[in-house]
Amino acid sequence: MTVAELTSLLSNDAPAAIHVMLPDGAFVPAHFHVTEVARVRKDFVDCGGTRRTTTSCSVQVWVADDVDHRLDTAKLAQIFEAAAPILESTDLPVEVEYEADTIALYPLAGVEVTPSGLLLRLVAKHTDCLAPDRCGVTPGSIEGCGTSGCC
């Protein structure tokens, strides 16, 4: 889901509650804070030697002791509006950074309008070989790269 898709849902009608569902079906506690909205650019070389760049919007979610805190859609829309000059684009995919046992980054797979508010559905992020033709990786390969020495 992109920044544009998310912000269009945030600005609909009256302010509503926001619920964040983790990939395992558990929910981020309702009193979470959004501590940052960032443009994240990653420049890297894949295992086949190709230079690549990815850019995304990271929304950092943090849970504090103030259990009466509630972020609604109007406030999150304001945060995204303030971040617009930094984001530079609304076509960026949105990822949510959240710390439970460890800090994890989850792609925002979708948003659902429910009677109790906006439900943000997160999915697990996975690693992958980006140069399977150079590494000898075939679909369904468990062991990873081949004998080409690229991995």
Coordinates of C-alpha atoms in Angstrom, one line a residue:
M1 CA 0.0 0.0 0.0
T2 CA 1.3 3.4 -0.9
V3 CA 1.3 6.7 1.0
A4 CA -1.3 8.1 -1.3
E5 CA -3.6 5.1 -0.7
L6 CA -3.2 5.4 3.0
T7 CA -3.6 9.1 3.3
S8 CA -6.8 9.1 1.2
L9 CA -8.3 6.7 3.7
L10 CA -7.1 8.8 6.6
S11 CA -8.8 11.9 5.4
N12 CA -12.3 10.3 4.9
D13 CA -15.2 11.7 7.0
A14 CA -14.9 12.2 10.8
P15 CA -11.9 11.1 12.8
A16 CA -11.9 7.4 13.5
A17 CA -9.8 5.0 15.7
I18 CA -6.8 3.2 14.2
H19 CA -6.1 -0.5 14.8
V20 CA -2.9 -2.1 13.7
M21 CA -2.9 -5.9 13.2
L22 CA 0.4 -7.8 13.1
P23 CA 1.0 -10.7 10.8
D24 CA 0.1 -13.2 13.5
G25 CA -3.3 -11.7 14.1
A26 CA -2.3 -9.9 17.4
F27 CA -2.9 -6.2 17.7
V28 CA -0.5 -3.3 18.6
P29 CA -1.9 -1.9 21.8
A30 CA -4.5 0.8 21.1
H31 CA -2.5 3.5 23.0
F32 CA 0.4 3.4 20.5
H33 CA 2.2 6.5 19.3
V34 CA 3.5 7.3 15.8
T35 CA 7.0 8.6 16.7
E36 CA 8.2 9.2 13.2
V37 CA 7.3 9.1 9.5
A38 CA 10.4 8.8 7.4
R39 CA 11.6 8.4 3.8
V40 CA 14.0 5.5 3.8
R41 CA 16.4 4.9 0.9
K42 CA 18.5 1.7 0.7
D43 CA 21.3 1.5 -1.8
F44 CA 22.8 -2.0 -2.1
V45 CA 24.4 -4.6 -4.4
D46 CA 22.5 -7.8 -4.7
C47 CA 24.1 -11.3 -4.7
G48 CA 24.5 -11.1 -8.5
G49 CA 26.4 -7.9 -8.4
T50 CA 23.6 -5.6 -9.6
R51 CA 23.4 -2.2 -7.9
R52 CA 19.9 -1.5 -6.6
T53 CA 17.9 1.2 -4.7
T54 CA 14.7 0.9 -2.8
T55 CA 12.8 3.7 -1.2
S56 CA 9.9 3.5 1.2
C57 CA 7.9 5.3 3.8
S58 CA 8.6 4.0 7.3
V59 CA 6.0 4.7 10.1
Q60 CA 7.5 4.0 13.5
V61 CA 5.0 2.8 16.1
W62 CA 5.9 2.9 19.8
V63 CA 3.9 1.9 22.9
A64 CA 4.4 3.9 26.1
D65 CA 2.8 3.7 29.6
D66 CA 0.2 6.4 28.9
V67 CA -2.7 4.0 28.2
D68 CA -5.2 6.8 27.7
H69 CA -3.4 8.0 24.5
R70 CA -5.3 7.3 21.3
L71 CA -4.2 8.3 17.8
D72 CA -7.0 8.8 15.4
T73 CA -7.1 9.1 11.6
A74 CA -7.2 12.9 11.6
K75 CA -4.1 13.2 13.7
L76 CA -2.2 10.6 11.6
A77 CA -3.3 12.5 8.5
Q78 CA -1.8 15.7 10.0
I79 CA 1.5 13.8 10.7
F80 CA 1.6 12.6 7.1
E81 CA 0.9 16.2 5.9
A82 CA 3.8 17.5 8.0
A83 CA 6.1 14.7 6.6
A84 CA 5.1 15.4 2.9
P85 CA 8.2 17.5 2.1
I86 CA 10.5 14.8 3.5
L87 CA 8.6 11.9 1.8
E88 CA 8.9 13.8 -1.6
S89 CA 6.4 11.3 -3.2
T90 CA 3.1 9.7 -2.3
D91 CA 3.9 6.6 -4.4
L92 CA 6.2 5.2 -1.7
P93 CA 5.2 1.8 -0.2
V94 CA 4.4 2.1 3.5
E95 CA 6.1 0.0 6.1
V96 CA 5.5 0.0 9.8
E97 CA 8.4 -0.3 12.3
Y98 CA 7.3 -1.9 15.6
E99 CA 9.2 -3.3 18.5
A100 CA 7.8 -6.3 20.4
D101 CA 10.6 -8.8 21.3
T102 CA 12.8 -7.2 18.6
I103 CA 12.4 -4.3 16.2
A104 CA 10.6 -5.5 13.0
L105 CA 9.6 -3.8 9.8
Y106 CA 6.3 -4.9 8.3
P107 CA 4.8 -3.9 4.9
L108 CA 1.4 -2.4 5.1
A109 CA -0.7 -4.9 3.1
G110 CA -4.0 -3.2 3.3
V111 CA -6.4 -1.0 5.2
E112 CA -10.0 -1.9 6.0
V113 CA -12.7 0.5 7.1
T114 CA -14.6 -1.2 9.9
P115 CA -17.3 -0.1 12.3
S116 CA -14.7 0.4 15.0
G117 CA -12.3 2.4 12.8
L118 CA -9.5 1.9 10.4
L119 CA -7.8 -1.5 10.5
L120 CA -4.2 -1.5 9.2
R121 CA -3.1 -5.0 8.2
L122 CA 0.6 -5.7 8.4
V123 CA 2.4 -8.7 6.7
A124 CA 5.7 -10.4 7.3
K125 CA 8.7 -9.2 5.3
H126 CA 10.9 -11.9 3.7
T127 CA 14.3 -12.1 2.3
D128 CA 14.8 -13.3 -1.3
C129 CA 17.6 -13.9 -3.8
L130 CA 17.4 -11.0 -6.3
A131 CA 19.6 -12.7 -8.9
P132 CA 18.3 -16.3 -9.2
D133 CA 19.6 -16.6 -12.8
R134 CA 23.2 -15.8 -11.6
C135 CA 23.0 -17.8 -8.4
G136 CA 21.4 -21.0 -9.8
V137 CA 18.4 -20.6 -7.5
T138 CA 15.2 -22.2 -8.8
P139 CA 11.7 -21.6 -7.5
G140 CA 11.2 -23.5 -4.3
S141 CA 14.9 -23.9 -3.6
I142 CA 15.5 -24.1 0.1
E143 CA 19.3 -24.1 0.2
G144 CA 19.8 -20.7 -1.4
C145 CA 22.5 -19.9 -3.9
G146 CA 24.3 -22.2 -6.3
T147 CA 28.0 -22.8 -6.9
S148 CA 28.6 -19.6 -8.9
G149 CA 30.0 -18.0 -5.8
C150 CA 27.6 -15.0 -5.9
C151 CA 26.2 -15.6 -2.4

